[in-house]
Each structure stands twice: as C-alpha cells, then as structure tokens.
Tab-separated table of C-alpha atoms and ligand atoms in Angstrom:
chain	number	residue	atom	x	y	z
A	1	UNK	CA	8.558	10.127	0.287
A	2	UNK	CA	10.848	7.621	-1.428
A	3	UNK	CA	10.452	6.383	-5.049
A	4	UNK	CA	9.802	2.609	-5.138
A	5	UNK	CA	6.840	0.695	-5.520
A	6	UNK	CA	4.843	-0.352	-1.783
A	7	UNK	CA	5.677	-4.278	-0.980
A	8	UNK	CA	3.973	-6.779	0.939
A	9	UNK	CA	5.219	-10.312	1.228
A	10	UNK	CA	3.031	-13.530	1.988
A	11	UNK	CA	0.401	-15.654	1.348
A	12	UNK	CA	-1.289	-16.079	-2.013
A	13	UNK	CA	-4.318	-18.382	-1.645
A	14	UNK	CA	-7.414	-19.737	-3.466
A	15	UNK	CA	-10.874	-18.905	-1.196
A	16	UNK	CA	-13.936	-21.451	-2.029
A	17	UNK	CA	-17.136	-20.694	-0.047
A	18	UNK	CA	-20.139	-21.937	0.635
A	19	UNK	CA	-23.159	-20.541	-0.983
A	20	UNK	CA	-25.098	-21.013	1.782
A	21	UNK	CA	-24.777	-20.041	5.919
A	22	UNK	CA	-24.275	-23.058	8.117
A	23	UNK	CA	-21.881	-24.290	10.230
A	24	UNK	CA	-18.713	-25.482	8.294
A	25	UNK	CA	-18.513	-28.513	6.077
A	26	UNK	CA	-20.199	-31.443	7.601
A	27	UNK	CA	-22.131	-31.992	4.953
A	28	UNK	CA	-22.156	-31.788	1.261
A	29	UNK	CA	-22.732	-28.360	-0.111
A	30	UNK	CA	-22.831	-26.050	-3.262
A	31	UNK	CA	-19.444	-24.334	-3.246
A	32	UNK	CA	-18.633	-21.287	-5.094
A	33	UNK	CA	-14.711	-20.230	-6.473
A	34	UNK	CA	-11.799	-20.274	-6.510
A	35	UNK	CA	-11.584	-16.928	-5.790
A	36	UNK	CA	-7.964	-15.181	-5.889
A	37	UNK	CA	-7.633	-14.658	-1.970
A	38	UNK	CA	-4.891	-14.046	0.759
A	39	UNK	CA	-4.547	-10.743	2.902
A	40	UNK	CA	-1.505	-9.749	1.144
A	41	UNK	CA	-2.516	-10.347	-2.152
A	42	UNK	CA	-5.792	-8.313	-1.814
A	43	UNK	CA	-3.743	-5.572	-0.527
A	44	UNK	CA	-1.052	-5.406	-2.731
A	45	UNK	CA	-3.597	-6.051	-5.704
A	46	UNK	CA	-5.705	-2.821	-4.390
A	47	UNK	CA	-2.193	-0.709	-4.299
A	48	UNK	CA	-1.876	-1.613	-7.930
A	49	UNK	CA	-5.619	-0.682	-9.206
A	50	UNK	CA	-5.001	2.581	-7.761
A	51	UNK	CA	-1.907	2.815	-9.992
A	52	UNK	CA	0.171	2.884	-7.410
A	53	UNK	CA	4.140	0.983	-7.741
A	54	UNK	CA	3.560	-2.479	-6.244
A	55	UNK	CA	5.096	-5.242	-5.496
A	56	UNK	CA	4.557	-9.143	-3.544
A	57	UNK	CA	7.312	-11.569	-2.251
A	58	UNK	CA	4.967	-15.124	-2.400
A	59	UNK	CA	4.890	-18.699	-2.842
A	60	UNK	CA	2.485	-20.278	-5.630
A	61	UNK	CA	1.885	-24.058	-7.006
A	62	UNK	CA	2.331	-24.642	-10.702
A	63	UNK	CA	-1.296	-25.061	-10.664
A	64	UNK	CA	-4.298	-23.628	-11.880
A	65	UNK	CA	-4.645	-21.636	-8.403
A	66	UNK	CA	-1.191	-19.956	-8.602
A	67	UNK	CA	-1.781	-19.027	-12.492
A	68	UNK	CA	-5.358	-17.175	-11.456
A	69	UNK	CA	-3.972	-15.578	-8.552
A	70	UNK	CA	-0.977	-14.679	-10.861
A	71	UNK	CA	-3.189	-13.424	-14.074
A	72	UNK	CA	-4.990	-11.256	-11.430
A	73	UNK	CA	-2.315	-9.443	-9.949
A	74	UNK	CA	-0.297	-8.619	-13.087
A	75	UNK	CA	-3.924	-7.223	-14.180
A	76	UNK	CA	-4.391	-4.960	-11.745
A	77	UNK	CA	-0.608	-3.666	-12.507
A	78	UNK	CA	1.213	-5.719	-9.442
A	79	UNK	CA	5.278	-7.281	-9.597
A	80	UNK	CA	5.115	-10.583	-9.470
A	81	UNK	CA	8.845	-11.244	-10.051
A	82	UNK	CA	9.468	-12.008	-6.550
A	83	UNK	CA	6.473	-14.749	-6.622
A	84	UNK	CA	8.687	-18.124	-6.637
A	85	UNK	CA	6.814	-21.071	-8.218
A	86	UNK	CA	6.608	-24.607	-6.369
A	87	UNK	CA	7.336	-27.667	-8.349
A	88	UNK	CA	6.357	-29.731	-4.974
A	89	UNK	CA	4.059	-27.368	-3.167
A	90	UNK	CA	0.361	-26.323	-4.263
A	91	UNK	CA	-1.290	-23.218	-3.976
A	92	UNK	CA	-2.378	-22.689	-0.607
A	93	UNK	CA	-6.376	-22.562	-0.220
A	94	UNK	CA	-9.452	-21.165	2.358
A	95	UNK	CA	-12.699	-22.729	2.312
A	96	UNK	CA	-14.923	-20.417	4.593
A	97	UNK	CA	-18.576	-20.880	5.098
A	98	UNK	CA	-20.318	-18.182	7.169
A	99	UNK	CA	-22.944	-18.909	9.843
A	100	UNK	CA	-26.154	-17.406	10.063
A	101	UNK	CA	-24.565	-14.694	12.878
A	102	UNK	CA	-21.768	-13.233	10.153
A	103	UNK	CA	-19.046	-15.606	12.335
A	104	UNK	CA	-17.168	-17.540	9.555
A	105	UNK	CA	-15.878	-21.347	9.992
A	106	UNK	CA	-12.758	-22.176	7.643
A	107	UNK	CA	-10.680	-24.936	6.449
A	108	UNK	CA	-6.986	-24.049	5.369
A	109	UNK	CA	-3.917	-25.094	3.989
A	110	UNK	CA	-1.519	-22.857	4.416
A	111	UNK	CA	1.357	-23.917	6.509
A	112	UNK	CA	1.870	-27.462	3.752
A	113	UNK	CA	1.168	-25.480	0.756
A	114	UNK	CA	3.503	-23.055	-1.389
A	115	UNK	CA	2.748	-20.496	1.118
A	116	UNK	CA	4.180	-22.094	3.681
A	117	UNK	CA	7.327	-22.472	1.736
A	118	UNK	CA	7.665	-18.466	1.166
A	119	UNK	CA	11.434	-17.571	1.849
A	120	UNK	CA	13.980	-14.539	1.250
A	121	UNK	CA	14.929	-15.543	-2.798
A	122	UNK	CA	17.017	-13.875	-4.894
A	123	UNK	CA	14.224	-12.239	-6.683
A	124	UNK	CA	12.717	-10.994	-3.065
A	125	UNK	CA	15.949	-8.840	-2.477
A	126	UNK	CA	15.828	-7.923	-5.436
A	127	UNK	CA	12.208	-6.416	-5.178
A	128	UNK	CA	12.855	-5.071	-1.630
A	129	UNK	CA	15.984	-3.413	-2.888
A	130	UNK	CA	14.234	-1.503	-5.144
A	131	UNK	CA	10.755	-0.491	-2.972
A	132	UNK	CA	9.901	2.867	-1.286
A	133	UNK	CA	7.547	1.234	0.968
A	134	UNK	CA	6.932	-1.878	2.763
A	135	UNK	CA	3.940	-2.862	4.262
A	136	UNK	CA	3.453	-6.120	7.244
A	137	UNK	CA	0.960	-7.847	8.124
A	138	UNK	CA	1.100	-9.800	11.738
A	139	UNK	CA	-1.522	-12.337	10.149
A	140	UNK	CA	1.546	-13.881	7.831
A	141	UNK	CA	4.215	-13.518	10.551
A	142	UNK	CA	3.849	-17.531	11.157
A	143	UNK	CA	4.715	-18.604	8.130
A	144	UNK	CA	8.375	-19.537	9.039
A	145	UNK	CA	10.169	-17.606	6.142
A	146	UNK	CA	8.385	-13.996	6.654
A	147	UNK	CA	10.273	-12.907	9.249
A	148	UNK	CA	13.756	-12.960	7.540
A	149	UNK	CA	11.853	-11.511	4.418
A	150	UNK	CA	10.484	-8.407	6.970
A	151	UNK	CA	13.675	-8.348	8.193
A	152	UNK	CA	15.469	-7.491	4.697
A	153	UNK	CA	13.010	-5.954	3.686
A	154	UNK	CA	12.363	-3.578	6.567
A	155	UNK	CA	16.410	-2.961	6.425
A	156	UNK	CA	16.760	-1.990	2.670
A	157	UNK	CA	13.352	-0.239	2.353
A	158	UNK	CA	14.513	2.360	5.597
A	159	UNK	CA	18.372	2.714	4.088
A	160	UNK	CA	16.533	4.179	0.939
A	161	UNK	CA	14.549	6.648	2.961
A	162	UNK	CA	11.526	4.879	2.724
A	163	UNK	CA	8.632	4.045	5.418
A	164	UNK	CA	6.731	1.107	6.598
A	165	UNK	CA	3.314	0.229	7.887
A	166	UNK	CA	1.930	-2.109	10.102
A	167	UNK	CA	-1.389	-4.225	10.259
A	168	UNK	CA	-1.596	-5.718	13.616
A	169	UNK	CA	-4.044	-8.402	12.343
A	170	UNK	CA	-3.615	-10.624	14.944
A	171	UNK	CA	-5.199	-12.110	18.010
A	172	UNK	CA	-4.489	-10.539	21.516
A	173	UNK	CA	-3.968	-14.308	22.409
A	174	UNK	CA	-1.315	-14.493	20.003
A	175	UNK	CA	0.786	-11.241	20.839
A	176	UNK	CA	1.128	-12.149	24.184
A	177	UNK	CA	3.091	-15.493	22.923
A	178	UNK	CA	6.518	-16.033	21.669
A	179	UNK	CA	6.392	-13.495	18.906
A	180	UNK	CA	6.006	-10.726	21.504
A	181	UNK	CA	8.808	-8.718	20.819
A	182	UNK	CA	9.103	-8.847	17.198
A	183	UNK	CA	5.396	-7.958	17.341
A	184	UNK	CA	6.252	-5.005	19.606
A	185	UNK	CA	9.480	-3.981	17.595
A	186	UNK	CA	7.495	-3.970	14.311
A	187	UNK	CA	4.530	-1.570	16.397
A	188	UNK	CA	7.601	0.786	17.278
A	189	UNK	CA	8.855	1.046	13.852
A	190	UNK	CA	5.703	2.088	12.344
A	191	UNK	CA	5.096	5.176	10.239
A	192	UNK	CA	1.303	4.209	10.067
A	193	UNK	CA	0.062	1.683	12.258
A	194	UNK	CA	-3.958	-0.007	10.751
A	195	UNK	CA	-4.934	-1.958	13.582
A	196	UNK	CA	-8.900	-2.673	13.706
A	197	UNK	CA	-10.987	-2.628	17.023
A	198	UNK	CA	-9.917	-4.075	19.918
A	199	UNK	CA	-6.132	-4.718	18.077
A	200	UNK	CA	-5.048	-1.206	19.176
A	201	UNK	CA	-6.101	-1.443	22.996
A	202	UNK	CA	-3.759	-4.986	22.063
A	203	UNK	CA	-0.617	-3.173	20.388
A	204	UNK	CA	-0.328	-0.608	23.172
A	205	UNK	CA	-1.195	-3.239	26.083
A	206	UNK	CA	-3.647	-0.510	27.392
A	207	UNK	CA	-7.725	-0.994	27.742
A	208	UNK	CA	-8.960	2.699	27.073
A	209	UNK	CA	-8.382	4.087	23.434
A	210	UNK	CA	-7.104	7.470	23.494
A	211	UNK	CA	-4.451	6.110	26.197
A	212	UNK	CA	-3.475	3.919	24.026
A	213	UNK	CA	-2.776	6.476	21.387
A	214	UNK	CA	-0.941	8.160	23.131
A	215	UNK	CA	1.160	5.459	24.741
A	216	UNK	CA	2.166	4.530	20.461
A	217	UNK	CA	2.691	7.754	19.442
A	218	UNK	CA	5.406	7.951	22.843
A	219	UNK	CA	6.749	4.514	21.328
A	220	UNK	CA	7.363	6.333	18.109
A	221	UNK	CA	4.606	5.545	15.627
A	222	UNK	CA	3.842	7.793	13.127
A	223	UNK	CA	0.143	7.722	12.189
A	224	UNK	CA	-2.309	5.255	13.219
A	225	UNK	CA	-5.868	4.178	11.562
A	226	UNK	CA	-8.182	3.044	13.648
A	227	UNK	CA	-10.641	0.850	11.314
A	228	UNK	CA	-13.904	0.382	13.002
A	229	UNK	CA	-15.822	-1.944	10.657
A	230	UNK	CA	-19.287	-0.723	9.342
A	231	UNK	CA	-18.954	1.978	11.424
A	232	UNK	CA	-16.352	4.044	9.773
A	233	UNK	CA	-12.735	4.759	10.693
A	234	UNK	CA	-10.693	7.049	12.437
A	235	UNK	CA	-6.704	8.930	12.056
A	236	UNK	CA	-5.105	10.148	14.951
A	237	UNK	CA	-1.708	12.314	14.080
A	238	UNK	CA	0.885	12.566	16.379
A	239	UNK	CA	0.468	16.009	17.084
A	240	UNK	CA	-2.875	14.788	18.970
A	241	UNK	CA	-5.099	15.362	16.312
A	242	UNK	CA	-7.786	13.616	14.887
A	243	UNK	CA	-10.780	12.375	12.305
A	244	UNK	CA	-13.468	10.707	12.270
A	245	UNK	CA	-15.111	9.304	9.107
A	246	UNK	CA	-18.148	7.998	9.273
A	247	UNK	CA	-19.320	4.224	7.595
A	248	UNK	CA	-20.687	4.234	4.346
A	249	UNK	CA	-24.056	2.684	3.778
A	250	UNK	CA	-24.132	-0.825	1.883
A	251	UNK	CA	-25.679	-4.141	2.227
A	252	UNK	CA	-22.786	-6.350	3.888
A	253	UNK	CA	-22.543	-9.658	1.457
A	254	UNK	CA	-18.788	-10.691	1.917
A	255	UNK	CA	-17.056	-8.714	4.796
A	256	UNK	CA	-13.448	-10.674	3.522
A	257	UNK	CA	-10.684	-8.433	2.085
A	258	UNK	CA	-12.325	-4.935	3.697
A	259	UNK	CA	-9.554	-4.040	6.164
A	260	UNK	CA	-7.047	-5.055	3.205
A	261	UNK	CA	-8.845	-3.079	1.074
A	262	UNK	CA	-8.995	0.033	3.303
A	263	UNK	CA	-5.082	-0.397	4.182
A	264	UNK	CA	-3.717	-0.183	0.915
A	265	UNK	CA	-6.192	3.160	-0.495
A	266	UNK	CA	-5.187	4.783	2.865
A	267	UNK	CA	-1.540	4.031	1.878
A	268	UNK	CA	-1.847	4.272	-1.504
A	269	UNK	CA	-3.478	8.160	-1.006
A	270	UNK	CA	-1.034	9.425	1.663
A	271	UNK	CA	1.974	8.381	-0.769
A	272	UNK	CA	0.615	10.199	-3.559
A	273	UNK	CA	0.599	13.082	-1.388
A	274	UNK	CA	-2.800	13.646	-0.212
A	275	UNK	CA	-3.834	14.453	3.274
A	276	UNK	CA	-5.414	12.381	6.277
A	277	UNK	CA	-8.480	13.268	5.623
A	278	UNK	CA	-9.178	12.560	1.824
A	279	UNK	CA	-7.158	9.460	2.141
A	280	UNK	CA	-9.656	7.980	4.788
A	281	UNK	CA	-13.039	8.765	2.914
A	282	UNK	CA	-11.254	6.961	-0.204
A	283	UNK	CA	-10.388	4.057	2.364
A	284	UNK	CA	-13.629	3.919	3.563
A	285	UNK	CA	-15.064	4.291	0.385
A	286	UNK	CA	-12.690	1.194	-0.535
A	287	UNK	CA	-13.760	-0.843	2.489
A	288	UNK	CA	-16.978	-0.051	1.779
A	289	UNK	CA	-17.390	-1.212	-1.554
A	290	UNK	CA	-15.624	-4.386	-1.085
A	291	UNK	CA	-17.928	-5.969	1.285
A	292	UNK	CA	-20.526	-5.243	-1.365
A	293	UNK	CA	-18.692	-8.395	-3.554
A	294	UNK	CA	-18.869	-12.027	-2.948
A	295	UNK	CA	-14.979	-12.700	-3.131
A	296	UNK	CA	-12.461	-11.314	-1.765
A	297	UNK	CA	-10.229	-9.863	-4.430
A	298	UNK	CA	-13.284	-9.012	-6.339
A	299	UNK	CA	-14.631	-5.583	-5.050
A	300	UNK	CA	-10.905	-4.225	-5.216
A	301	UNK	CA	-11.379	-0.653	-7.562
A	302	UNK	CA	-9.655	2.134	-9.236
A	303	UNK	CA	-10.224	6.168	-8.298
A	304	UNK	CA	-12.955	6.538	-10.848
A	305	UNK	CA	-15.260	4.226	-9.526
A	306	UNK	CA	-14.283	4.950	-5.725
A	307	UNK	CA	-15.308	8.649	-6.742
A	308	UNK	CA	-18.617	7.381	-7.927
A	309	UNK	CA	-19.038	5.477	-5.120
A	310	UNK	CA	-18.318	8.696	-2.911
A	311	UNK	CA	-20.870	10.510	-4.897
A	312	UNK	CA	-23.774	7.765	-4.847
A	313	UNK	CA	-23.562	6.052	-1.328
A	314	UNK	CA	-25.047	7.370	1.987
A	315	UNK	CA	-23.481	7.430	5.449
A	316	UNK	CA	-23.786	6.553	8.736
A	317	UNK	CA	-24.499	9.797	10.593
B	401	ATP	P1	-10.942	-7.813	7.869
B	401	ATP	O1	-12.249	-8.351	8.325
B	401	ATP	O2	-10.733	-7.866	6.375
B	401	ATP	O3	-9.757	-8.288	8.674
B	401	ATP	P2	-10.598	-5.427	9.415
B	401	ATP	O4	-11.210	-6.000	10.645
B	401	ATP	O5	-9.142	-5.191	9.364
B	401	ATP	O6	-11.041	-6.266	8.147
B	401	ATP	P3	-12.843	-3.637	9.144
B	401	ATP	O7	-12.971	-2.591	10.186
B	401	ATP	O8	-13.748	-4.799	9.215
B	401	ATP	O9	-11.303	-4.043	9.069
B	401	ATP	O10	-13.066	-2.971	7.712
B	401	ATP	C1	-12.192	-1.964	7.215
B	401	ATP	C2	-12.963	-0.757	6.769
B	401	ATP	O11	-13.876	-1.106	5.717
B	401	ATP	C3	-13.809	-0.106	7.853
B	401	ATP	O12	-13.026	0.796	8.616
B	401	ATP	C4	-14.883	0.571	7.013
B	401	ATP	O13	-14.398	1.787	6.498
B	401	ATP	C5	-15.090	-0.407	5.866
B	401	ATP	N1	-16.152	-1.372	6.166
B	401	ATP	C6	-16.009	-2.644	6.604
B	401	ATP	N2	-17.196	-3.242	6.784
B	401	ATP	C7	-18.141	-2.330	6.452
B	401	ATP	C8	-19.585	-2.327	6.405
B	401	ATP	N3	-20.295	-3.397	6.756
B	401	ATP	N4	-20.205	-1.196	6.009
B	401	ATP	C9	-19.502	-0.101	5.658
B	401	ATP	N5	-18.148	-0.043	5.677
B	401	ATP	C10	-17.470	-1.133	6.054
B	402	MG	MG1	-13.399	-6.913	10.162
C-alpha cells in the first residue's frame, strides 16, 4: 500500500430538508439546515474521522455555506488545501423533502454554483501528487472539470504505486450515454469497485449477479462491495470468494450519506491493513449508524463509537 492520504474530488454542498414528508416544495414548509452535504464530502469527511490521510479537490462560495462545510472537514482531520474559493460562485445547495414511501424529491444547484466551477488548480496537483489513494465517484463525473481532475489524479496516484476505487453511483440510464467509455475505463481500472444494487448488474452490462462478478473480475477489478441497503453487504475477492454481512438493526430516519459512509470505512479499514471481513462489519456498522442521523454529514464516526455500535446493535439474521 502506498503512503499518501485517500482523495476524492467534487461537490461540496449545503442540504436543507423538510421536516415533514410530502411531495416537494409546493407549498410553504418548516425547513431544517444547512447541513454540510455532498457525496464526496461525506466520504472524504468519514476517511478523516477514522484518522485516516485525507484529502478533497472542491469548489466553495465565500459564504457562510462554504465556511461550515469547510470548519467541518478540517474537524474531522480532512485537506482542504485543494478546496478553491469562488469570489463569483456560491456554495452549491440540495433541498430534499422525502415522501411518505422513503422516495425523496430535490431541488439543486449544482451545475451554477462553485461546484460547478471545480477544475484541475494548482493546489489539486498538488494534493494528487502527494495521495496514496484516490477514490471516484460516477455521481460527480458531470460536473465539467472532474474528469481532467480524475484524469491527473488517477495518473499521479498509480505512478506512486497507489490504488483507486470506484463508486458507480449512477443511473443505468446514464451509463449507457455519452460517458460510456470513461465510465467503463474507470470500472476496469478499479482495485475495489462499491457499486449498490442493481449498479453492478449495470457496470458489468449483465442481469444475473454472480455473472456479473465474474465478468469484472475478467475486466481486471480488484475487489468489489456489493452494498445492499438495510440488508447488509457483501465482498467478493477475485479468487471467487466471498462474504456476506448481514444489516444491522436501526430505525431508518435519514438514509442520505449511508453508501458514502460505508465506502470510505471499507476503504479506510483495508488500507490500514485489515482484512475483508472486519472491514465490512465496520462499513456496515458505518452505514448503519448514519441513517440513524437527520443530516447527512452528521452520523459520520470514529472506531470507538463504531465498536460500540458493533457491540450494542442487533442484526438482520
Ligand atoms: P446512498 O443512498 O447514500 O447512495 P447506497 O445506495 O450507495 O447509498 P446503501 O446500500 O443504501 O448504499 O447503504 C450502504 C450501506 O449502509 C448498506 O450496505 C448497509 O450496510 C448500510 N445501510 C444502509 N441503509 C441501512 C438500513 N436501513 N439499515 C441498516 N443498514 C443500512
Ligand atoms: Mg441507498
């Protein structure tokens, strides 16, 4: 494993939600935030809790929503030299209201915020030049500057004998558009590929799982980690092996940030050494626990209280 902190570039975002289910934002409502939010940013900010090196290449407004999004991550022990500031640009922002079936109706701005403005600085190289790992999430692949960054990125992370992983995060509809063979090229390059449900049938264009396993491993993935929501998670190795975990037991009240959450502990273990299987009940643990917090950002947590958690939370048998 190569010494460097993990990486992730893209968006850094507010999240305001409704305090009550409905259907969007017809009406006027109690609203509750902001709430640091944005996948990235959860994951990276989850690396750094469990003291792990990390790092984020982002865009923020010199506003109040970049400076609590900023104050947050340099908490929890995250680089945020690479985070340019807009002068023009401000923080991007989520407003998501869930409806009374756990479907979720949002308003963004993303793509005209500082997000949206994310491109390869100075400061990026010089954070990618220094990581062991970087990690890429298809969800931030549109905003028009990521995919030089991944590129870079990708490029000085592997000449320093360092790995990558991949979070599919995407939308079959979406693969199967222009982005295709990036999309397919950054599957292929993957040391540990996170997709969640149906995204791994997706990613291997094949409708029966353990096919599809198979068919990435061929392609030349590493690992992959099958994340199956409240019902646990599984590894498969390369070598055709595999384990289940089973889904902890908690009261669902914000489902945001989970698969973020899991992602980086998963990482986070494995490059401090420990094996497949303790790094996935610490995932799930981490998964877990953060759907037990309104706000994204806010269930993220260190090894001492995932190991309580362990210790004091049934599972799904
Ligand atoms: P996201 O919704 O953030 O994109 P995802 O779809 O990538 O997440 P999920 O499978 O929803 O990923 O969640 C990741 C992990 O978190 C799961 O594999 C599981 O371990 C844990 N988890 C998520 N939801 C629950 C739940 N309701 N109960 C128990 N564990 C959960
Ligand atoms: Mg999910």
């Amino acid at each position: 494993e190569a010494v460097g902190p993990t990486i992730v570039a893209g968006e850094i975002l507010v999240e305001i939600m409704a305090t009550e289910r409905g259907f969007g934002f017809l009406e006027p409502q109690t609203l509750t935030g902001p709430f640091p939010s944005g996948a990235p940013a959860i994951f990276i900010d989850q690396v750094g809790r469990l003291g792990g090196g990390a790092g984020i290449i982002g865009c923020v407004g010199r506003d109040d929503f970049g400076t609590l999004n900023l104050e947050r991550l340099k908490r929890d022990g995250v680089d945020v030299a690479a985070v340019d500031i807009s002068d023009r640009f401000p923080t991007g922002c989520a407003f998501v209201r869930y409806r009374p079936d756990g479907g979720r109706d949002f308003v963004y701005n993303i793509a005209e915020s500082a997000a949206g403005q994310i491109h390869l600085t100075t400061a990026a190289r010089v954070l990618a030049d220094k990581a062991g790992h970087l990690h890429i999430m298809g969800s931030t692949l549109s905003i028009a500057g990521l995919k030089e960054i991944v590129a870079y990125a990708g490029k000085a992370v592997r000449a320093r004998g360092g790995s990558t992983s991949f979070d599919p995060n995407m939308r079959k509809e979406l693969i199967a558009g222009a982005d295709g063979a990036l999309f397919s090229a950054l599957v292929d390059d993957a040391d540990l590929l996170l997709p969640s449900g149906d995204e791994l049938l997706a990613a291997a264009g094949i409708d029966d799982e353990q096919q599809a396993v198979t068919a990435l491993f061929a392609r030349g993935v590493g690992e992959i980690v099958l994340k199956r929501g409240a019902d646990g998670s599984s590894w498969f190795g390369a070598d055709g092996a595999r384990i289940d975990c089973a889904g902890f037991l908690v009261e669902e009240v914000d489902p945001t940030g989970a698969g973020d959450c899991f992602g980086a502990t998963y990482l986070t273990c494995r490059r401090q050494g420990m094996e497949p299987g303790k790094a996935l009940l610490y995932a799930n643990a981490a998964g877990a626990r953060n759907v037990t917090r309104r706000g994204p950002m806010e269930g993220v947590a260190g090894f001492d209280v995932l190991d309580q958690f362990i210790a004091g939370t049934a599972r799904r048998t």
